[in-house]
PDB file of C-alpha atoms in Angstrom:
ATOM      1  CA  UNK A  22     -26.551  -8.488   3.444  1.00 43.00           C
ATOM      2  CA  UNK A  23     -29.095  -7.621   6.116  1.00 61.00           C
ATOM      3  CA  UNK A  24     -32.748  -8.355   5.508  1.00 84.00           C
ATOM      4  CA  UNK A  25     -34.898  -5.319   4.792  1.00 93.00           C
ATOM      5  CA  UNK A  26     -38.649  -4.964   4.953  1.00 97.00           C
ATOM      6  CA  UNK A  27     -41.141  -2.367   3.767  1.00 98.00           C
ATOM      7  CA  UNK A  28     -44.498  -1.009   4.889  1.00 99.00           C
ATOM      8  CA  UNK A  29     -47.515  -1.715   2.701  1.00 99.00           C
ATOM      9  CA  UNK A  30     -50.517   0.573   3.250  1.00 99.00           C
ATOM     10  CA  UNK A  31     -53.916  -0.088   1.675  1.00 97.00           C
ATOM     11  CA  UNK A  32     -56.158   2.937   2.213  1.00 97.00           C
ATOM     12  CA  UNK A  33     -59.927   2.539   1.950  1.00 93.00           C
ATOM     13  CA  UNK A  34     -62.907   4.727   2.677  1.00 91.00           C
ATOM     14  CA  UNK A  35     -63.453   3.107   6.086  1.00 93.00           C
ATOM     15  CA  UNK A  36     -60.187   1.453   7.115  1.00 96.00           C
ATOM     16  CA  UNK A  37     -56.448   1.705   6.557  1.00 98.00           C
ATOM     17  CA  UNK A  38     -54.681  -1.654   6.439  1.00 98.00           C
ATOM     18  CA  UNK A  39     -50.978  -1.579   7.265  1.00 98.00           C
ATOM     19  CA  UNK A  40     -48.496  -4.408   6.996  1.00 98.00           C
ATOM     20  CA  UNK A  41     -44.807  -5.138   7.350  1.00 98.00           C
ATOM     21  CA  UNK A  42     -43.937  -6.837   4.051  1.00 98.00           C
ATOM     22  CA  UNK A  43     -40.923  -9.028   3.321  1.00 97.00           C
ATOM     23  CA  UNK A  44     -38.944  -9.121   0.079  1.00 95.00           C
ATOM     24  CA  UNK A  45     -41.020 -12.046  -1.221  1.00 96.00           C
ATOM     25  CA  UNK A  46     -44.375 -10.446  -0.380  1.00 97.00           C
ATOM     26  CA  UNK A  47     -45.058 -12.196   2.922  1.00 97.00           C
ATOM     27  CA  UNK A  48     -46.991 -10.085   5.435  1.00 98.00           C
ATOM     28  CA  UNK A  49     -45.006 -10.355   8.660  1.00 97.00           C
ATOM     29  CA  UNK A  50     -47.189  -8.090  10.821  1.00 97.00           C
ATOM     30  CA  UNK A  51     -50.486  -6.346  10.193  1.00 97.00           C
ATOM     31  CA  UNK A  52     -52.517  -3.557  11.804  1.00 98.00           C
ATOM     32  CA  UNK A  53     -55.875  -2.007  10.905  1.00 98.00           C
ATOM     33  CA  UNK A  54     -57.001   1.542  11.642  1.00 98.00           C
ATOM     34  CA  UNK A  55     -60.358   3.270  11.310  1.00 98.00           C
ATOM     35  CA  UNK A  56     -60.259   6.214   8.881  1.00 97.00           C
ATOM     36  CA  UNK A  57     -61.891   9.596   9.534  1.00 97.00           C
ATOM     37  CA  UNK A  58     -62.871  10.787   6.038  1.00 96.00           C
ATOM     38  CA  UNK A  59     -63.831  14.311   7.110  1.00 97.00           C
ATOM     39  CA  UNK A  60     -60.528  15.827   5.970  1.00 98.00           C
ATOM     40  CA  UNK A  61     -57.382  14.858   4.090  1.00 98.00           C
ATOM     41  CA  UNK A  62     -55.285  15.899   7.074  1.00 98.00           C
ATOM     42  CA  UNK A  63     -57.130  13.493   9.372  1.00 98.00           C
ATOM     43  CA  UNK A  64     -56.753  10.677   6.862  1.00 98.00           C
ATOM     44  CA  UNK A  65     -53.016  11.239   6.624  1.00 98.00           C
ATOM     45  CA  UNK A  66     -52.657  11.623  10.372  1.00 98.00           C
ATOM     46  CA  UNK A  67     -53.792   7.987  10.464  1.00 98.00           C
ATOM     47  CA  UNK A  68     -51.281   7.134   7.738  1.00 99.00           C
ATOM     48  CA  UNK A  69     -48.554   8.640   9.914  1.00 98.00           C
ATOM     49  CA  UNK A  70     -49.717   6.661  12.945  1.00 98.00           C
ATOM     50  CA  UNK A  71     -49.591   3.452  10.916  1.00 98.00           C
ATOM     51  CA  UNK A  72     -46.079   4.189   9.665  1.00 98.00           C
ATOM     52  CA  UNK A  73     -44.932   4.915  13.216  1.00 98.00           C
ATOM     53  CA  UNK A  74     -46.503   1.761  14.620  1.00 98.00           C
ATOM     54  CA  UNK A  75     -44.888  -0.406  11.948  1.00 98.00           C
ATOM     55  CA  UNK A  76     -41.493   1.173  12.633  1.00 96.00           C
ATOM     56  CA  UNK A  77     -41.922   0.375  16.325  1.00 96.00           C
ATOM     57  CA  UNK A  78     -42.535  -3.264  15.382  1.00 94.00           C
ATOM     58  CA  UNK A  79     -39.681  -3.642  12.878  1.00 93.00           C
ATOM     59  CA  UNK A  80     -36.495  -1.553  12.772  1.00 88.00           C
ATOM     60  CA  UNK A  81     -35.473  -2.982   9.386  1.00 89.00           C
ATOM     61  CA  UNK A  82     -38.055  -0.940   7.459  1.00 96.00           C
ATOM     62  CA  UNK A  83     -36.618   1.009   4.542  1.00 97.00           C
ATOM     63  CA  UNK A  84     -39.582   2.393   2.566  1.00 98.00           C
ATOM     64  CA  UNK A  85     -43.360   2.793   2.444  1.00 99.00           C
ATOM     65  CA  UNK A  86     -45.878   2.001  -0.290  1.00 99.00           C
ATOM     66  CA  UNK A  87     -49.373   3.510  -0.191  1.00 99.00           C
ATOM     67  CA  UNK A  88     -52.339   2.423  -2.297  1.00 97.00           C
ATOM     68  CA  UNK A  89     -54.982   5.147  -2.737  1.00 95.00           C
ATOM     69  CA  UNK A  90     -58.607   4.572  -3.764  1.00 91.00           C
ATOM     70  CA  UNK A  91     -59.410   6.670  -6.803  1.00 89.00           C
ATOM     71  CA  UNK A  92     -57.855   8.168  -9.911  1.00 92.00           C
ATOM     72  CA  UNK A  93     -54.407   9.678  -9.404  1.00 95.00           C
ATOM     73  CA  UNK A  94     -52.287  11.623 -11.877  1.00 96.00           C
ATOM     74  CA  UNK A  95     -49.169   9.470 -11.865  1.00 93.00           C
ATOM     75  CA  UNK A  96     -46.884  12.384 -12.689  1.00 93.00           C
ATOM     76  CA  UNK A  97     -48.068  14.898 -10.084  1.00 96.00           C
ATOM     77  CA  UNK A  98     -49.609  12.544  -7.483  1.00 97.00           C
ATOM     78  CA  UNK A  99     -52.721  14.727  -7.474  1.00 98.00           C
ATOM     79  CA  UNK A 100     -55.969  12.856  -6.810  1.00 97.00           C
ATOM     80  CA  UNK A 101     -58.419  13.609  -9.611  1.00 95.00           C
ATOM     81  CA  UNK A 102     -61.317  11.760  -8.035  1.00 90.00           C
ATOM     82  CA  UNK A 103     -61.670   9.442  -5.039  1.00 91.00           C
ATOM     83  CA  UNK A 104     -65.268   8.189  -4.783  1.00 84.00           C
ATOM     84  CA  UNK A 105     -64.774   6.809  -1.268  1.00 86.00           C
ATOM     85  CA  UNK A 106     -62.573   9.626   0.078  1.00 94.00           C
ATOM     86  CA  UNK A 107     -63.771  12.847  -1.510  1.00 94.00           C
ATOM     87  CA  UNK A 108     -61.654  14.813   0.966  1.00 97.00           C
ATOM     88  CA  UNK A 109     -58.647  13.832  -1.170  1.00 97.00           C
ATOM     89  CA  UNK A 110     -60.061  15.195  -4.440  1.00 97.00           C
ATOM     90  CA  UNK A 111     -57.667  17.730  -5.933  1.00 98.00           C
ATOM     91  CA  UNK A 112     -55.044  17.213  -3.231  1.00 98.00           C
ATOM     92  CA  UNK A 113     -51.363  16.649  -3.959  1.00 98.00           C
ATOM     93  CA  UNK A 114     -50.410  13.568  -1.977  1.00 98.00           C
ATOM     94  CA  UNK A 115     -46.747  14.524  -1.695  1.00 98.00           C
ATOM     95  CA  UNK A 116     -47.767  17.590   0.338  1.00 97.00           C
ATOM     96  CA  UNK A 117     -49.651  15.315   2.732  1.00 98.00           C
ATOM     97  CA  UNK A 118     -47.062  12.537   2.915  1.00 98.00           C
ATOM     98  CA  UNK A 119     -44.067  14.762   3.681  1.00 94.00           C
ATOM     99  CA  UNK A 120     -45.534  15.668   7.072  1.00 92.00           C
ATOM    100  CA  UNK A 121     -46.262  12.106   8.216  1.00 97.00           C
ATOM    101  CA  UNK A 122     -43.743   9.794   6.528  1.00 98.00           C
ATOM    102  CA  UNK A 123     -40.001   9.998   7.290  1.00 97.00           C
ATOM    103  CA  UNK A 124     -39.154   7.140   4.906  1.00 97.00           C
ATOM    104  CA  UNK A 125     -38.938   7.068   1.097  1.00 98.00           C
ATOM    105  CA  UNK A 126     -42.352   6.211  -0.322  1.00 98.00           C
ATOM    106  CA  UNK A 127     -44.198   5.051  -3.427  1.00 98.00           C
ATOM    107  CA  UNK A 128     -47.777   6.036  -4.283  1.00 98.00           C
ATOM    108  CA  UNK A 129     -50.240   4.391  -6.632  1.00 97.00           C
ATOM    109  CA  UNK A 130     -53.878   3.588  -7.217  1.00 93.00           C
ATOM    110  CA  UNK A 131     -55.053   0.804  -4.887  1.00 93.00           C
ATOM    111  CA  UNK A 132     -56.098  -1.412  -7.797  1.00 93.00           C
ATOM    112  CA  UNK A 133     -52.639  -1.087  -9.343  1.00 96.00           C
ATOM    113  CA  UNK A 134     -51.104  -2.071  -6.013  1.00 97.00           C
ATOM    114  CA  UNK A 135     -53.369  -5.116  -5.941  1.00 97.00           C
ATOM    115  CA  UNK A 136     -52.352  -6.085  -9.462  1.00 97.00           C
ATOM    116  CA  UNK A 137     -48.665  -5.743  -8.641  1.00 98.00           C
ATOM    117  CA  UNK A 138     -49.068  -7.809  -5.493  1.00 98.00           C
ATOM    118  CA  UNK A 139     -50.823 -10.618  -7.355  1.00 98.00           C
ATOM    119  CA  UNK A 140     -48.250 -10.451 -10.159  1.00 98.00           C
ATOM    120  CA  UNK A 141     -45.227 -10.803  -7.893  1.00 97.00           C
ATOM    121  CA  UNK A 142     -46.519 -12.856  -4.965  1.00 98.00           C
ATOM    122  CA  UNK A 143     -49.890 -14.299  -5.950  1.00 98.00           C
ATOM    123  CA  UNK A 144     -51.569 -15.765  -9.019  1.00 98.00           C
ATOM    124  CA  UNK A 145     -48.981 -14.235 -11.339  1.00 97.00           C
ATOM    125  CA  UNK A 146     -45.932 -15.551  -9.473  1.00 95.00           C
ATOM    126  CA  UNK A 147     -43.473 -16.809 -12.072  1.00 92.00           C
ATOM    127  CA  UNK A 148     -45.082 -14.821 -14.880  1.00 91.00           C
ATOM    128  CA  UNK A 149     -42.352 -12.940 -16.707  1.00 85.00           C
ATOM    129  CA  UNK A 150     -44.132 -10.366 -18.830  1.00 86.00           C
ATOM    130  CA  UNK A 151     -47.837  -9.611 -18.950  1.00 96.00           C
ATOM    131  CA  UNK A 152     -50.549  -9.975 -16.335  1.00 98.00           C
ATOM    132  CA  UNK A 153     -54.001  -8.480 -15.722  1.00 98.00           C
ATOM    133  CA  UNK A 154     -55.969  -8.459 -12.468  1.00 98.00           C
ATOM    134  CA  UNK A 155     -59.737  -7.981 -12.352  1.00 97.00           C
ATOM    135  CA  UNK A 156     -61.439  -7.512  -8.981  1.00 94.00           C
ATOM    136  CA  UNK A 157     -65.205  -7.927  -8.910  1.00 95.00           C
ATOM    137  CA  UNK A 158     -67.235  -6.459  -6.078  1.00 91.00           C
ATOM    138  CA  UNK A 159     -69.504  -3.425  -6.198  1.00 88.00           C
ATOM    139  CA  UNK A 160     -67.888  -2.774  -9.572  1.00 90.00           C
ATOM    140  CA  UNK A 161     -64.945  -4.123 -11.550  1.00 93.00           C
ATOM    141  CA  UNK A 162     -61.470  -2.769 -10.846  1.00 91.00           C
ATOM    142  CA  UNK A 163     -58.102  -3.947 -11.972  1.00 93.00           C
ATOM    143  CA  UNK A 164     -54.570  -3.290 -13.071  1.00 96.00           C
ATOM    144  CA  UNK A 165     -52.293  -4.145 -15.978  1.00 98.00           C
ATOM    145  CA  UNK A 166     -48.707  -5.417 -15.968  1.00 97.00           C
ATOM    146  CA  UNK A 167     -46.803  -5.195 -19.271  1.00 96.00           C
ATOM    147  CA  UNK A 168     -43.177  -6.265 -19.702  1.00 94.00           C
ATOM    148  CA  UNK A 169     -43.010  -6.863 -15.965  1.00 92.00           C
ATOM    149  CA  UNK A 170     -44.044  -3.332 -14.959  1.00 94.00           C
ATOM    150  CA  UNK A 171     -47.316  -1.619 -14.140  1.00 95.00           C
ATOM    151  CA  UNK A 172     -48.886   0.061 -17.149  1.00 96.00           C
ATOM    152  CA  UNK A 173     -50.170   3.486 -16.132  1.00 95.00           C
ATOM    153  CA  UNK A 174     -51.015   4.987 -19.520  1.00 94.00           C
ATOM    154  CA  UNK A 175     -50.280   8.607 -20.424  1.00 93.00           C
ATOM    155  CA  UNK A 176     -51.091  10.097 -16.998  1.00 91.00           C
ATOM    156  CA  UNK A 177     -51.818   7.143 -14.763  1.00 90.00           C
ATOM    157  CA  UNK A 178     -55.446   6.502 -15.597  1.00 90.00           C
ATOM    158  CA  UNK A 179     -55.033   3.135 -17.348  1.00 93.00           C
ATOM    159  CA  UNK A 180     -56.484  -0.071 -15.936  1.00 92.00           C
ATOM    160  CA  UNK A 181     -60.250   0.428 -15.760  1.00 91.00           C
ATOM    161  CA  UNK A 182     -61.606  -2.885 -17.101  1.00 93.00           C
ATOM    162  CA  UNK A 183     -64.993  -2.282 -15.507  1.00 92.00           C
ATOM    163  CA  UNK A 184     -65.649   0.435 -18.050  1.00 92.00           C
ATOM    164  CA  UNK A 185     -64.978  -1.570 -21.182  1.00 93.00           C
ATOM    165  CA  UNK A 186     -68.269  -1.204 -23.064  1.00 94.00           C
ATOM    166  CA  UNK A 187     -69.879  -4.559 -23.844  1.00 93.00           C
ATOM    167  CA  UNK A 188     -73.369  -3.302 -24.732  1.00 93.00           C
ATOM    168  CA  UNK A 189     -73.951  -0.215 -26.890  1.00 93.00           C
ATOM    169  CA  UNK A 190     -77.156   1.058 -25.263  1.00 93.00           C
ATOM    170  CA  UNK A 191     -76.930  -1.015 -22.103  1.00 96.00           C
ATOM    171  CA  UNK A 192     -77.642  -0.297 -18.488  1.00 95.00           C
ATOM    172  CA  UNK A 193     -76.585   3.078 -17.021  1.00 95.00           C
ATOM    173  CA  UNK A 194     -73.235   2.985 -15.221  1.00 92.00           C
ATOM    174  CA  UNK A 195     -72.123   5.000 -12.203  1.00 85.00           C
ATOM    175  CA  UNK A 196     -69.400   6.514 -14.395  1.00 87.00           C
ATOM    176  CA  UNK A 197     -72.064   8.296 -16.459  1.00 89.00           C
ATOM    177  CA  UNK A 198     -71.818   5.959 -19.430  1.00 93.00           C
ATOM    178  CA  UNK A 199     -73.938   3.007 -20.494  1.00 96.00           C
ATOM    179  CA  UNK A 200     -73.241  -0.642 -21.146  1.00 96.00           C
ATOM    180  CA  UNK A 201     -69.997  -0.862 -19.162  1.00 96.00           C
ATOM    181  CA  UNK A 202     -68.800  -4.309 -18.128  1.00 96.00           C
ATOM    182  CA  UNK A 203     -69.486  -3.604 -14.454  1.00 94.00           C
ATOM    183  CA  UNK A 204     -73.181  -2.948 -15.140  1.00 96.00           C
ATOM    184  CA  UNK A 205     -73.476  -6.663 -15.907  1.00 97.00           C
ATOM    185  CA  UNK A 206     -70.624  -8.090 -13.857  1.00 97.00           C
ATOM    186  CA  UNK A 207     -70.725  -7.154 -10.161  1.00 95.00           C
ATOM    187  CA  UNK A 208     -72.151  -8.304  -6.852  1.00 95.00           C
ATOM    188  CA  UNK A 209     -75.344  -6.431  -7.670  1.00 95.00           C
ATOM    189  CA  UNK A 210     -75.536  -8.050 -11.103  1.00 96.00           C
ATOM    190  CA  UNK A 211     -75.335 -11.510  -9.509  1.00 98.00           C
ATOM    191  CA  UNK A 212     -78.231 -10.708  -7.172  1.00 97.00           C
ATOM    192  CA  UNK A 213     -80.254  -9.200 -10.042  1.00 96.00           C
ATOM    193  CA  UNK A 214     -79.675 -12.252 -12.246  1.00 97.00           C
ATOM    194  CA  UNK A 215     -80.780 -14.518  -9.408  1.00 98.00           C
ATOM    195  CA  UNK A 216     -83.898 -12.480  -8.673  1.00 97.00           C
ATOM    196  CA  UNK A 217     -84.833 -12.472 -12.373  1.00 97.00           C
ATOM    197  CA  UNK A 218     -85.105 -16.247 -11.982  1.00 96.00           C
ATOM    198  CA  UNK A 219     -87.462 -15.955  -9.033  1.00 95.00           C
ATOM    199  CA  UNK A 220     -84.884 -16.157  -6.260  1.00 94.00           C
ATOM    200  CA  UNK A 221     -84.420 -13.852  -3.280  1.00 90.00           C
ATOM    201  CA  UNK A 222     -80.977 -13.169  -1.813  1.00 87.00           C
ATOM    202  CA  UNK A 223     -79.394 -10.434   0.252  1.00 86.00           C
ATOM    203  CA  UNK A 224     -75.963 -10.693  -1.355  1.00 95.00           C
ATOM    204  CA  UNK A 225     -73.869 -12.257  -4.093  1.00 96.00           C
ATOM    205  CA  UNK A 226     -72.167 -14.365  -1.416  1.00 96.00           C
ATOM    206  CA  UNK A 227     -75.537 -15.854  -0.518  1.00 97.00           C
ATOM    207  CA  UNK A 228     -76.227 -16.652  -4.174  1.00 98.00           C
ATOM    208  CA  UNK A 229     -72.827 -18.362  -4.377  1.00 97.00           C
ATOM    209  CA  UNK A 230     -73.547 -20.456  -1.278  1.00 97.00           C
ATOM    210  CA  UNK A 231     -76.862 -21.579  -2.742  1.00 97.00           C
ATOM    211  CA  UNK A 232     -75.206 -22.388  -6.051  1.00 98.00           C
ATOM    212  CA  UNK A 233     -72.547 -24.492  -4.335  1.00 98.00           C
ATOM    213  CA  UNK A 234     -75.438 -26.245  -2.609  1.00 97.00           C
ATOM    214  CA  UNK A 235     -76.884 -27.169  -5.997  1.00 97.00           C
ATOM    215  CA  UNK A 236     -79.759 -24.686  -6.360  1.00 97.00           C
ATOM    216  CA  UNK A 237     -80.456 -24.407 -10.086  1.00 97.00           C
ATOM    217  CA  UNK A 238     -81.513 -20.749 -10.204  1.00 97.00           C
ATOM    218  CA  UNK A 239     -78.355 -19.693  -8.379  1.00 98.00           C
ATOM    219  CA  UNK A 240     -76.142 -21.768 -10.684  1.00 98.00           C
ATOM    220  CA  UNK A 241     -77.847 -20.244 -13.740  1.00 98.00           C
ATOM    221  CA  UNK A 242     -77.481 -16.701 -12.375  1.00 98.00           C
ATOM    222  CA  UNK A 243     -73.750 -17.117 -11.846  1.00 98.00           C
ATOM    223  CA  UNK A 244     -73.347 -18.663 -15.285  1.00 99.00           C
ATOM    224  CA  UNK A 245     -75.200 -15.719 -16.845  1.00 98.00           C
ATOM    225  CA  UNK A 246     -72.948 -13.174 -15.150  1.00 98.00           C
ATOM    226  CA  UNK A 247     -69.950 -15.355 -15.974  1.00 99.00           C
ATOM    227  CA  UNK A 248     -70.754 -15.236 -19.677  1.00 98.00           C
ATOM    228  CA  UNK A 249     -70.874 -11.435 -19.527  1.00 98.00           C
ATOM    229  CA  UNK A 250     -67.533 -11.488 -17.728  1.00 98.00           C
ATOM    230  CA  UNK A 251     -66.264 -13.590 -20.613  1.00 98.00           C
ATOM    231  CA  UNK A 252     -67.025 -10.732 -23.021  1.00 97.00           C
ATOM    232  CA  UNK A 253     -64.752  -8.454 -21.025  1.00 97.00           C
ATOM    233  CA  UNK A 254     -62.054 -11.114 -20.795  1.00 98.00           C
ATOM    234  CA  UNK A 255     -62.169 -11.597 -24.563  1.00 98.00           C
ATOM    235  CA  UNK A 256     -61.658  -7.868 -25.117  1.00 97.00           C
ATOM    236  CA  UNK A 257     -58.638  -7.888 -22.796  1.00 97.00           C
ATOM    237  CA  UNK A 258     -57.204 -10.998 -24.459  1.00 98.00           C
ATOM    238  CA  UNK A 259     -57.612  -9.593 -27.972  1.00 97.00           C
ATOM    239  CA  UNK A 260     -56.071  -6.253 -26.997  1.00 96.00           C
ATOM    240  CA  UNK A 261     -53.201  -7.349 -24.731  1.00 96.00           C
ATOM    241  CA  UNK A 262     -52.717 -11.137 -25.083  1.00 97.00           C
ATOM    242  CA  UNK A 263     -51.550 -11.376 -21.447  1.00 98.00           C
ATOM    243  CA  UNK A 264     -49.944 -14.509 -20.059  1.00 98.00           C
ATOM    244  CA  UNK A 265     -52.361 -14.555 -17.115  1.00 98.00           C
ATOM    245  CA  UNK A 266     -55.654 -12.896 -16.203  1.00 99.00           C
ATOM    246  CA  UNK A 267     -56.475 -13.318 -12.513  1.00 98.00           C
ATOM    247  CA  UNK A 268     -59.991 -12.641 -11.240  1.00 98.00           C
ATOM    248  CA  UNK A 269     -60.582 -11.774  -7.591  1.00 96.00           C
ATOM    249  CA  UNK A 270     -62.903  -9.814  -5.322  1.00 93.00           C
ATOM    250  CA  UNK A 271     -65.883 -10.658  -3.165  1.00 90.00           C
ATOM    251  CA  UNK A 272     -67.844 -12.294  -5.970  1.00 95.00           C
ATOM    252  CA  UNK A 273     -65.158 -14.943  -6.438  1.00 95.00           C
ATOM    253  CA  UNK A 274     -66.596 -17.022  -3.636  1.00 95.00           C
ATOM    254  CA  UNK A 275     -68.494 -18.458  -6.587  1.00 97.00           C
ATOM    255  CA  UNK A 276     -65.235 -19.874  -7.958  1.00 97.00           C
ATOM    256  CA  UNK A 277     -65.567 -21.971 -11.103  1.00 98.00           C
ATOM    257  CA  UNK A 278     -69.351 -21.537 -11.122  1.00 99.00           C
ATOM    258  CA  UNK A 279     -68.594 -18.007 -12.339  1.00 99.00           C
ATOM    259  CA  UNK A 280     -65.163 -18.402 -13.878  1.00 98.00           C
ATOM    260  CA  UNK A 281     -65.940 -21.575 -15.839  1.00 99.00           C
ATOM    261  CA  UNK A 282     -68.690 -19.986 -17.994  1.00 99.00           C
ATOM    262  CA  UNK A 283     -66.523 -16.859 -18.327  1.00 99.00           C
ATOM    263  CA  UNK A 284     -63.637 -18.928 -19.651  1.00 99.00           C
ATOM    264  CA  UNK A 285     -65.899 -20.712 -22.158  1.00 99.00           C
ATOM    265  CA  UNK A 286     -67.383 -17.421 -23.415  1.00 98.00           C
ATOM    266  CA  UNK A 287     -63.953 -15.824 -23.717  1.00 99.00           C
ATOM    267  CA  UNK A 288     -62.806 -18.825 -25.740  1.00 98.00           C
ATOM    268  CA  UNK A 289     -65.650 -18.310 -28.196  1.00 98.00           C
ATOM    269  CA  UNK A 290     -65.190 -14.542 -28.493  1.00 98.00           C
ATOM    270  CA  UNK A 291     -61.403 -14.070 -28.466  1.00 98.00           C
ATOM    271  CA  UNK A 292     -58.932 -14.920 -31.207  1.00 98.00           C
ATOM    272  CA  UNK A 293     -58.204 -18.602 -30.732  1.00 98.00           C
ATOM    273  CA  UNK A 294     -54.411 -18.385 -30.668  1.00 98.00           C
ATOM    274  CA  UNK A 295     -54.481 -15.494 -28.215  1.00 98.00           C
ATOM    275  CA  UNK A 296     -57.001 -17.228 -25.952  1.00 98.00           C
ATOM    276  CA  UNK A 297     -54.978 -20.451 -25.864  1.00 98.00           C
ATOM    277  CA  UNK A 298     -51.876 -18.559 -24.724  1.00 97.00           C
ATOM    278  CA  UNK A 299     -53.677 -16.800 -21.837  1.00 98.00           C
ATOM    279  CA  UNK A 300     -54.447 -18.506 -18.526  1.00 98.00           C
ATOM    280  CA  UNK A 301     -57.605 -17.316 -16.730  1.00 99.00           C
ATOM    281  CA  UNK A 302     -57.325 -18.107 -13.021  1.00 98.00           C
ATOM    282  CA  UNK A 303     -58.591 -17.088  -9.603  1.00 98.00           C
ATOM    283  CA  UNK A 304     -56.584 -14.487  -7.708  1.00 98.00           C
ATOM    284  CA  UNK A 305     -54.922 -15.887  -4.609  1.00 98.00           C
ATOM    285  CA  UNK A 306     -54.074 -12.933  -2.343  1.00 97.00           C
ATOM    286  CA  UNK A 307     -57.624 -11.561  -2.266  1.00 89.00           C
ATOM    287  CA  UNK A 308     -57.950  -8.851   0.433  1.00 92.00           C
ATOM    288  CA  UNK A 309     -54.201  -8.766   1.059  1.00 97.00           C
ATOM    289  CA  UNK A 310     -53.225  -7.997  -2.545  1.00 97.00           C
ATOM    290  CA  UNK A 311     -53.218  -4.210  -2.175  1.00 96.00           C
ATOM    291  CA  UNK A 312     -51.135  -4.248   1.000  1.00 98.00           C
ATOM    292  CA  UNK A 313     -48.647  -6.738  -0.436  1.00 99.00           C
ATOM    293  CA  UNK A 314     -48.377  -4.840  -3.715  1.00 98.00           C
ATOM    294  CA  UNK A 315     -47.839  -1.508  -1.985  1.00 99.00           C
ATOM    295  CA  UNK A 316     -45.089  -3.014   0.142  1.00 98.00           C
ATOM    296  CA  UNK A 317     -43.366  -4.574  -2.855  1.00 98.00           C
ATOM    297  CA  UNK A 318     -43.753  -1.398  -4.899  1.00 97.00           C
ATOM    298  CA  UNK A 319     -41.958   0.528  -2.154  1.00 98.00           C
ATOM    299  CA  UNK A 320     -38.763  -1.357  -2.999  1.00 96.00           C
ATOM    300  CA  UNK A 321     -38.587   0.639  -6.219  1.00 93.00           C
ATOM    301  CA  UNK A 322     -37.838   3.866  -4.318  1.00 94.00           C
ATOM    302  CA  UNK A 323     -34.991   2.493  -2.187  1.00 87.00           C
ATOM    303  CA  UNK A 324     -31.748   4.253  -3.095  1.00 61.00           C
TER     304      UNK A 324
END
């Protein structure tokens, strides 16, 4: 049987990442394009260019997977809201894809693509049933795998761990609510926790570097945010009892300085038996997860 590959596309508000993806999730070739967010047509013109370029590189391509930033109705492929690409709001993606993509294609939320990539080819490799990915950056995104398949919920809106409420009258959230997990667990939360201890830092990455260098205030700030992360992990464990929860994103440069306190807090808050059967680990694919997942997801549409 001849080897077949797919195209994995990870669309962001600034760049489109395209990759030729093998059956095991290896990225064989990669290209990056700048995105013009002024119109949906211009965005998808770039998608078409990426598909064409990948086909020029590899003639064994059989399908395309595209990860979209925002909330998509899984049944109709209509974008309900895309905070980073408002030009897509209300647009039916099939109408846009048919003009630029000659191959069969799969569409999903970018966070779901990332979760699927980590499940198959990253931190969840070898996991047979249930897996959750959390990505921590400006906010907290993620995706859920149940019984080996992505869990989309009734219309495709499932998998928003950043908006699990951990504090009844807590800080305002960008979603319009209060007390969401991502108000206390994010890059901004790390910087705020550090500054509340008298430190000054331009980014969460800088706080992590100082913590790895042994600075006490930075270590304490990461531990504080880690404990809040543990509250969210406990909620996920009690609700889903997944085999693995992987945590990734820009904040994870902190590594065990963040994840260690989170694991301890989750162990205190979650049901003991459920906690002991769930592994909490660092994600491994990081920025490639969405591209890998989209490419692997595309295999589901091959006839």
